[in-house]
PDB file of C-alpha atoms in Angstrom:
ATOM      1  CA  GLY G   5     -10.339   8.369  -9.678  1.00 77.00           C
ATOM      2  CA  GLN G   6      -9.867   7.746  -6.153  1.00 88.00           C
ATOM      3  CA  ASN G   7      -7.475  10.190  -3.831  1.00 92.00           C
ATOM      4  CA  ILE G   8      -6.794  10.847  -0.407  1.00 96.00           C
ATOM      5  CA  ASP G   9      -4.855  13.710   0.650  1.00 96.00           C
ATOM      6  CA  GLN G  10      -3.197  14.556   3.944  1.00 97.00           C
ATOM      7  CA  PRO G  11      -0.654  17.547   4.571  1.00 97.00           C
ATOM      8  CA  THR G  12       3.499  15.527   4.032  1.00 95.00           C
ATOM      9  CA  GLU G  13       4.221  16.752   7.304  1.00 97.00           C
ATOM     10  CA  MET G  14       3.904  18.344  10.572  1.00 98.00           C
ATOM     11  CA  THR G  15       5.783  20.025  13.591  1.00 98.00           C
ATOM     12  CA  ALA G  16       4.119  20.706  16.893  1.00 98.00           C
ATOM     13  CA  THR G  17       5.890  20.830  20.648  1.00 97.00           C
ATOM     14  CA  GLU G  18       5.687  18.500  23.567  1.00 97.00           C
ATOM     15  CA  GLY G  19       1.941  18.837  25.534  1.00 97.00           C
ATOM     16  CA  ALA G  20       0.666  21.009  22.541  1.00 98.00           C
ATOM     17  CA  ILE G  21      -2.648  19.631  20.663  1.00 98.00           C
ATOM     18  CA  VAL G  22      -2.392  18.839  16.895  1.00 98.00           C
ATOM     19  CA  GLN G  23      -4.584  18.413  14.214  1.00 98.00           C
ATOM     20  CA  ILE G  24      -3.652  16.311  10.951  1.00 98.00           C
ATOM     21  CA  ASN G  25      -6.535  16.732   8.352  1.00 98.00           C
ATOM     22  CA  CYS G  26      -7.213  14.452   5.317  1.00 98.00           C
ATOM     23  CA  THR G  27      -9.737  15.104   2.319  1.00 98.00           C
ATOM     24  CA  TYR G  28     -11.219  11.889   0.502  1.00 97.00           C
ATOM     25  CA  GLN G  29     -12.704  10.865  -2.756  1.00 96.00           C
ATOM     26  CA  THR G  30     -14.140   7.361  -3.796  1.00 95.00           C
ATOM     27  CA  SER G  31     -16.230   5.511  -5.357  1.00 93.00           C
ATOM     28  CA  GLY G  32     -18.458   4.671  -2.808  1.00 94.00           C
ATOM     29  CA  PHE G  33     -16.943   4.704   1.259  1.00 95.00           C
ATOM     30  CA  ASN G  34     -17.468   2.599   3.691  1.00 94.00           C
ATOM     31  CA  GLY G  35     -15.596   4.010   6.581  1.00 95.00           C
ATOM     32  CA  LEU G  36     -12.431   5.917   7.119  1.00 97.00           C
ATOM     33  CA  PHE G  37      -8.942   4.638   8.944  1.00 96.00           C
ATOM     34  CA  TRP G  38      -6.436   6.176  11.299  1.00 97.00           C
ATOM     35  CA  TYR G  39      -3.321   4.532  11.089  1.00 97.00           C
ATOM     36  CA  GLN G  40       0.394   5.142  13.404  1.00 97.00           C
ATOM     37  CA  GLN G  41       3.556   4.149  12.098  1.00 95.00           C
ATOM     38  CA  HIS G  42       6.600   4.746  13.958  1.00 95.00           C
ATOM     39  CA  ALA G  43       9.855   4.736  11.677  1.00 91.00           C
ATOM     40  CA  GLY G  44      11.274   0.751  10.955  1.00 89.00           C
ATOM     41  CA  GLU G  45       7.969  -0.576  12.126  1.00 92.00           C
ATOM     42  CA  ALA G  46       4.353  -1.530  10.861  1.00 93.00           C
ATOM     43  CA  PRO G  47       1.537   0.827  11.091  1.00 95.00           C
ATOM     44  CA  THR G  48      -0.687   0.168  13.606  1.00 95.00           C
ATOM     45  CA  PHE G  49      -4.278   0.582  13.949  1.00 95.00           C
ATOM     46  CA  LEU G  50      -5.776   4.132  15.548  1.00 96.00           C
ATOM     47  CA  SER G  51      -9.293   4.452  14.868  1.00 96.00           C
ATOM     48  CA  TYR G  52     -12.257   3.691  12.008  1.00 95.00           C
ATOM     49  CA  ASN G  53     -14.952   6.358  11.371  1.00 96.00           C
ATOM     50  CA  VAL G  54     -18.224   5.330   9.452  1.00 95.00           C
ATOM     51  CA  LEU G  55     -20.715   7.423  10.626  1.00 96.00           C
ATOM     52  CA  ASP G  56     -20.560  11.755  10.888  1.00 97.00           C
ATOM     53  CA  GLY G  57     -19.223  12.844  14.235  1.00 97.00           C
ATOM     54  CA  LEU G  58     -16.426  12.543  16.832  1.00 97.00           C
ATOM     55  CA  GLU G  59     -14.772   9.080  17.919  1.00 95.00           C
ATOM     56  CA  GLU G  60     -13.051   9.971  21.281  1.00 95.00           C
ATOM     57  CA  LYS G  61     -10.416   7.256  22.312  1.00 92.00           C
ATOM     58  CA  GLY G  62      -8.191   8.645  24.868  1.00 95.00           C
ATOM     59  CA  ARG G  63      -5.739  11.545  24.039  1.00 97.00           C
ATOM     60  CA  PHE G  64      -6.711  11.007  20.374  1.00 97.00           C
ATOM     61  CA  SER G  65      -9.758  11.242  18.533  1.00 98.00           C
ATOM     62  CA  SER G  66     -11.172  11.455  15.250  1.00 98.00           C
ATOM     63  CA  PHE G  67     -13.908  13.306  13.300  1.00 98.00           C
ATOM     64  CA  LEU G  68     -15.824  12.432   9.770  1.00 98.00           C
ATOM     65  CA  SER G  69     -17.933  14.392   7.629  1.00 98.00           C
ATOM     66  CA  ARG G  70     -19.153  12.112   4.895  1.00 97.00           C
ATOM     67  CA  SER G  71     -20.395  15.191   3.292  1.00 96.00           C
ATOM     68  CA  LYS G  72     -17.602  17.186   2.868  1.00 97.00           C
ATOM     69  CA  GLY G  73     -15.331  14.158   1.971  1.00 97.00           C
ATOM     70  CA  TYR G  74     -13.392  14.921   5.373  1.00 97.00           C
ATOM     71  CA  SER G  75     -11.599  14.042   8.466  1.00 98.00           C
ATOM     72  CA  TYR G  76      -9.131  14.750  10.695  1.00 98.00           C
ATOM     73  CA  LEU G  77      -7.157  12.895  13.784  1.00 98.00           C
ATOM     74  CA  LEU G  78      -6.959  15.226  16.958  1.00 98.00           C
ATOM     75  CA  LEU G  79      -3.872  14.282  19.484  1.00 98.00           C
ATOM     76  CA  LYS G  80      -3.965  15.960  22.389  1.00 98.00           C
ATOM     77  CA  GLU G  81      -1.128  16.460  25.155  1.00 98.00           C
ATOM     78  CA  LEU G  82       1.600  15.582  22.596  1.00 98.00           C
ATOM     79  CA  GLN G  83       4.356  13.273  23.582  1.00 97.00           C
ATOM     80  CA  MET G  84       7.489  12.924  22.428  1.00 97.00           C
ATOM     81  CA  LYS G  85       6.669   9.162  21.725  1.00 97.00           C
ATOM     82  CA  ASP G  86       4.032  10.378  19.276  1.00 98.00           C
ATOM     83  CA  SER G  87       6.769  11.686  16.514  1.00 98.00           C
ATOM     84  CA  ALA G  88       5.526   9.710  13.884  1.00 97.00           C
ATOM     85  CA  SER G  89       3.563   8.908  10.479  1.00 96.00           C
ATOM     86  CA  TYR G  90      -0.004   8.904   9.895  1.00 98.00           C
ATOM     87  CA  LEU G  91      -1.942   7.306   7.586  1.00 97.00           C
ATOM     88  CA  CYS G  92      -5.494   8.120   6.702  1.00 97.00           C
ATOM     89  CA  ALA G  93      -7.324   5.358   4.711  1.00 96.00           C
ATOM     90  CA  ALA G  94     -10.531   5.109   3.411  1.00 96.00           C
ATOM     91  CA  SER G  95     -12.864   1.666   2.323  1.00 93.00           C
ATOM     92  CA  ASP G  96     -14.308   2.164  -1.413  1.00 92.00           C
ATOM     93  CA  SER G  97     -17.490   0.428  -2.607  1.00 91.00           C
ATOM     94  CA  ASN G  98     -15.544  -2.541  -2.785  1.00 89.00           C
ATOM     95  CA  TYR G  99     -14.041  -2.374   0.284  1.00 90.00           C
ATOM     96  CA  GLN G 100     -10.720  -1.957  -0.864  1.00 91.00           C
ATOM     97  CA  LEU G 101      -8.542   0.648   1.042  1.00 92.00           C
ATOM     98  CA  ILE G 102      -7.558   3.762  -0.419  1.00 92.00           C
ATOM     99  CA  TRP G 103      -4.249   4.861   1.369  1.00 94.00           C
ATOM    100  CA  GLY G 104      -3.045   8.492   2.267  1.00 94.00           C
ATOM    101  CA  ALA G 105       0.704   9.547   1.524  1.00 93.00           C
ATOM    102  CA  GLY G 106       0.716   9.865   5.442  1.00 95.00           C
ATOM    103  CA  THR G 107       1.521  12.785   7.370  1.00 97.00           C
ATOM    104  CA  LYS G 108       4.847  12.824   8.853  1.00 96.00           C
ATOM    105  CA  LEU G 109       4.535  14.697  12.555  1.00 98.00           C
ATOM    106  CA  ILE G 110       7.404  15.742  14.553  1.00 98.00           C
ATOM    107  CA  ILE G 111       7.512  16.727  17.865  1.00 98.00           C
ATOM    108  CA  LYS G 112       9.779  19.353  19.207  1.00 96.00           C
ATOM    109  CA  PRO G 113      10.455  19.682  23.564  1.00 94.00           C
TER     110      PRO G 113
ATOM    111  CA  LYS O  12      -2.806 -14.068  20.414  1.00 65.00           C
ATOM    112  CA  ALA O  13       0.202 -14.627  18.137  1.00 78.00           C
ATOM    113  CA  GLY O  14       0.424 -12.109  15.385  1.00 93.00           C
ATOM    114  CA  VAL O  15       1.201 -12.063  11.901  1.00 97.00           C
ATOM    115  CA  THR O  16       3.886 -13.476  10.943  1.00 97.00           C
ATOM    116  CA  GLN O  17       5.652 -13.216   7.989  1.00 97.00           C
ATOM    117  CA  THR O  18       8.914 -14.997   6.066  1.00 97.00           C
ATOM    118  CA  PRO O  19      11.688 -14.736   5.175  1.00 97.00           C
ATOM    119  CA  ARG O  20      12.101 -11.429   6.980  1.00 97.00           C
ATOM    120  CA  TYR O  21      15.341 -10.504   4.589  1.00 97.00           C
ATOM    121  CA  LEU O  22      15.804 -11.411   0.906  1.00 96.00           C
ATOM    122  CA  ILE O  23      18.607 -10.683  -1.607  1.00 98.00           C
ATOM    123  CA  LYS O  24      17.757 -11.792  -5.475  1.00 97.00           C
ATOM    124  CA  THR O  25      19.010 -11.025  -8.559  1.00 97.00           C
ATOM    125  CA  ARG O  26      17.588  -9.152 -11.675  1.00 98.00           C
ATOM    126  CA  GLY O  27      15.179 -11.807 -13.429  1.00 98.00           C
ATOM    127  CA  GLN O  28      14.523 -14.438 -10.626  1.00 98.00           C
ATOM    128  CA  GLN O  29      11.584 -14.768  -9.029  1.00 98.00           C
ATOM    129  CA  VAL O  30      10.568 -14.842  -5.172  1.00 98.00           C
ATOM    130  CA  THR O  31       7.578 -15.904  -3.386  1.00 98.00           C
ATOM    131  CA  LEU O  32       6.691 -14.531   0.029  1.00 98.00           C
ATOM    132  CA  SER O  33       4.978 -16.115   2.871  1.00 98.00           C
ATOM    133  CA  CYS O  34       2.272 -14.271   5.490  1.00 98.00           C
ATOM    134  CA  SER O  35       0.347 -16.160   8.300  1.00 97.00           C
ATOM    135  CA  PRO O  36      -2.500 -13.871   9.757  1.00 97.00           C
ATOM    136  CA  ILE O  37      -3.727 -14.154  13.241  1.00 96.00           C
ATOM    137  CA  SER O  38      -6.525 -16.940  13.870  1.00 94.00           C
ATOM    138  CA  GLY O  39      -9.548 -16.419  12.487  1.00 92.00           C
ATOM    139  CA  HIS O  40      -8.447 -13.611  10.223  1.00 94.00           C
ATOM    140  CA  ARG O  41      -9.925 -14.289   6.453  1.00 94.00           C
ATOM    141  CA  SER O  42      -8.589 -11.247   5.118  1.00 95.00           C
ATOM    142  CA  VAL O  43      -5.202 -10.861   4.194  1.00 97.00           C
ATOM    143  CA  SER O  44      -4.101  -7.605   2.104  1.00 96.00           C
ATOM    144  CA  TRP O  45      -0.309  -7.207   0.570  1.00 98.00           C
ATOM    145  CA  TYR O  46       1.457  -3.677   0.434  1.00 97.00           C
ATOM    146  CA  GLN O  47       4.714  -2.330  -0.631  1.00 96.00           C
ATOM    147  CA  GLN O  48       6.573   0.577   1.046  1.00 94.00           C
ATOM    148  CA  THR O  49       9.566   2.401  -0.548  1.00 91.00           C
ATOM    149  CA  PRO O  50      10.776   5.364   1.077  1.00 83.00           C
ATOM    150  CA  GLY O  51       8.553   8.423   0.289  1.00 71.00           C
ATOM    151  CA  GLN O  52       6.144   6.200  -1.618  1.00 76.00           C
ATOM    152  CA  GLY O  53       4.132   5.170   1.251  1.00 80.00           C
ATOM    153  CA  LEU O  54       1.610   2.005   1.321  1.00 89.00           C
ATOM    154  CA  GLN O  55       1.215   1.286  -2.330  1.00 92.00           C
ATOM    155  CA  PHE O  56      -1.851  -1.931  -2.168  1.00 93.00           C
ATOM    156  CA  LEU O  57      -1.238  -5.046  -4.303  1.00 96.00           C
ATOM    157  CA  PHE O  58      -4.313  -7.266  -3.653  1.00 94.00           C
ATOM    158  CA  GLU O  59      -6.092  -8.455  -0.915  1.00 95.00           C
ATOM    159  CA  TYR O  60      -7.650 -11.699  -0.599  1.00 96.00           C
ATOM    160  CA  PHE O  61     -10.639 -13.020   1.533  1.00 94.00           C
ATOM    161  CA  SER O  62     -11.803 -16.312   1.627  1.00 92.00           C
ATOM    162  CA  GLU O  63      -9.288 -17.793  -1.076  1.00 94.00           C
ATOM    163  CA  THR O  64     -10.409 -15.240  -3.729  1.00 94.00           C
ATOM    164  CA  GLN O  65      -8.554 -12.345  -4.724  1.00 95.00           C
ATOM    165  CA  ARG O  66     -11.204  -9.461  -3.649  1.00 93.00           C
ATOM    166  CA  ASN O  67      -9.296  -6.279  -4.656  1.00 92.00           C
ATOM    167  CA  LYS O  68      -5.949  -5.857  -6.669  1.00 94.00           C
ATOM    168  CA  GLY O  69      -3.840  -2.579  -6.557  1.00 93.00           C
ATOM    169  CA  ASN O  70      -2.505  -0.797 -10.670  1.00 91.00           C
ATOM    170  CA  PHE O  71       0.675  -3.447 -10.190  1.00 95.00           C
ATOM    171  CA  PRO O  72       1.954  -5.152 -13.313  1.00 96.00           C
ATOM    172  CA  GLY O  73       0.898  -9.159 -13.918  1.00 96.00           C
ATOM    173  CA  ARG O  74       4.382  -9.823 -12.730  1.00 97.00           C
ATOM    174  CA  PHE O  75       3.036  -9.423  -9.149  1.00 98.00           C
ATOM    175  CA  SER O  76       0.713 -12.294  -8.144  1.00 97.00           C
ATOM    176  CA  GLY O  77      -0.688 -14.239  -4.857  1.00 97.00           C
ATOM    177  CA  ARG O  78      -2.924 -16.870  -3.680  1.00 97.00           C
ATOM    178  CA  GLN O  79      -4.712 -17.545  -0.604  1.00 97.00           C
ATOM    179  CA  PHE O  80      -5.444 -21.170   0.817  1.00 96.00           C
ATOM    180  CA  SER O  81      -7.691 -23.062   2.879  1.00 95.00           C
ATOM    181  CA  ASN O  82      -6.080 -21.874   6.531  1.00 94.00           C
ATOM    182  CA  SER O  83      -6.157 -18.195   5.027  1.00 95.00           C
ATOM    183  CA  ARG O  84      -2.267 -18.271   4.952  1.00 97.00           C
ATOM    184  CA  SER O  85      -1.008 -16.739   1.692  1.00 98.00           C
ATOM    185  CA  GLU O  86       1.983 -16.284  -0.827  1.00 98.00           C
ATOM    186  CA  MET O  87       2.889 -13.658  -2.580  1.00 98.00           C
ATOM    187  CA  ASN O  88       5.144 -14.275  -5.827  1.00 98.00           C
ATOM    188  CA  VAL O  89       6.725 -11.699  -7.816  1.00 98.00           C
ATOM    189  CA  SER O  90       8.289 -12.558 -10.925  1.00 95.00           C
ATOM    190  CA  THR O  91      11.103 -11.773 -13.544  1.00 96.00           C
ATOM    191  CA  LEU O  92      12.451  -9.192 -10.438  1.00 98.00           C
ATOM    192  CA  GLU O  93      13.153  -5.483 -11.820  1.00 97.00           C
ATOM    193  CA  LEU O  94      15.671  -3.239  -9.600  1.00 96.00           C
ATOM    194  CA  GLY O  95      12.583  -1.249  -9.005  1.00 95.00           C
ATOM    195  CA  ASP O  96      10.913  -3.966  -6.925  1.00 97.00           C
ATOM    196  CA  SER O  97      13.520  -3.615  -4.216  1.00 96.00           C
ATOM    197  CA  ALA O  98      11.038  -2.674  -1.221  1.00 96.00           C
ATOM    198  CA  LEU O  99       9.400  -3.475   1.920  1.00 96.00           C
ATOM    199  CA  TYR O 100       6.294  -5.876   1.569  1.00 97.00           C
ATOM    200  CA  LEU O 101       3.835  -5.919   4.591  1.00 97.00           C
ATOM    201  CA  CYS O 102       1.055  -8.177   4.593  1.00 97.00           C
ATOM    202  CA  ALA O 103      -2.000  -7.368   6.813  1.00 97.00           C
ATOM    203  CA  SER O 104      -4.737  -9.468   7.969  1.00 96.00           C
ATOM    204  CA  SER O 105      -8.465  -8.513   9.578  1.00 94.00           C
ATOM    205  CA  PHE O 106     -11.699  -9.616  10.629  1.00 91.00           C
ATOM    206  CA  VAL O 107     -14.197  -9.103   8.078  1.00 88.00           C
ATOM    207  CA  LEU O 108     -17.332  -7.316   9.225  1.00 85.00           C
ATOM    208  CA  ALA O 109     -20.858  -8.641   8.269  1.00 83.00           C
ATOM    209  CA  GLY O 110     -21.133  -5.547   6.045  1.00 80.00           C
ATOM    210  CA  GLY O 111     -17.817  -6.268   4.513  1.00 83.00           C
ATOM    211  CA  VAL O 112     -15.440  -3.838   5.570  1.00 84.00           C
ATOM    212  CA  ALA O 113     -12.149  -5.117   6.479  1.00 80.00           C
ATOM    213  CA  TYR O 114     -11.765  -4.388  10.079  1.00 85.00           C
ATOM    214  CA  GLU O 115      -8.464  -3.058  11.290  1.00 89.00           C
ATOM    215  CA  GLN O 116      -5.650  -4.641   9.826  1.00 93.00           C
ATOM    216  CA  TYR O 117      -2.733  -6.168  11.745  1.00 95.00           C
ATOM    217  CA  PHE O 118       0.626  -5.818  10.165  1.00 96.00           C
ATOM    218  CA  GLY O 119       3.176  -7.936   9.845  1.00 96.00           C
ATOM    219  CA  PRO O 120       6.673  -6.994  10.393  1.00 95.00           C
ATOM    220  CA  GLY O 121       6.936  -7.405   6.680  1.00 96.00           C
ATOM    221  CA  THR O 122       9.594  -9.068   4.037  1.00 97.00           C
ATOM    222  CA  ARG O 123      12.239  -6.468   3.019  1.00 96.00           C
ATOM    223  CA  LEU O 124      13.350  -7.864  -0.647  1.00 97.00           C
ATOM    224  CA  THR O 125      16.720  -6.571  -2.423  1.00 97.00           C
ATOM    225  CA  VAL O 126      17.070  -6.652  -5.919  1.00 97.00           C
ATOM    226  CA  THR O 127      20.357  -6.964  -7.010  1.00 97.00           C
TER     227      THR O 127
END
C-alpha cells in the first residue's frame, strides 16, 4: 500500500533550527510536496522536490532522497509564526497526492 | 489574481439529507481536488478532476461524488448524510505541469458541514 510517515508533534525554541522528516512509499513517484497549515486555516504550499538534493527558499529548505524514500523540511531562525502543522505529500504514478497526517510544530519562546 | 472560492462556507444538514458543495478554481487552473478534514485525521483525499474527468479517487463510499464543468468549476455531492460526514471540506485547484503533476495546490477556505 501507499504510505507517508511523519512525526506527530515536535517542539522547538524560537531562533533555533528544526528538521521535520517524512518517509514515503508510493506506487511510482512524481515528486514530494510540503505544505504549511496554521490552525483554522487552509494549507499553503511551501516546496516541491522531484530530484535528489536540497532546495533552499529563504528560511525554509527541503531535501529529497528518492532512493531512500525520504524527505525533510528544514526551518531556520524559527519564529513564533512558524507554529503550525507541516504536511508532507507524495505524488504517485497516477499523479495522485498521498498525504501524511501532518507534524504539529510548537515553537517556544 | 482571485483565489479559490467555496460556497457555502457553513452548512447544517440533517442525517439522510444530501448536500452539494461548490468550488471555483483560480482562473487557468484545470485540476480541482477535494478533501475532507476532521480534527486529528489530517487531509483525506476524496477525488481529483482534471479537464472535466475524474483523474483520481480516494477511499470514500459512493455517497460521495463530484463533477467538473467546462469552466473548471467543480461541485461535490454527498447523499444520505451520516453524522460522521461532519467535517471541513476543502477544495484545491492547481496548474498541471506538462508531465501531468498537479503543481502547487491552492486551497479554498473550505465548507464547514455539520450533520445533526
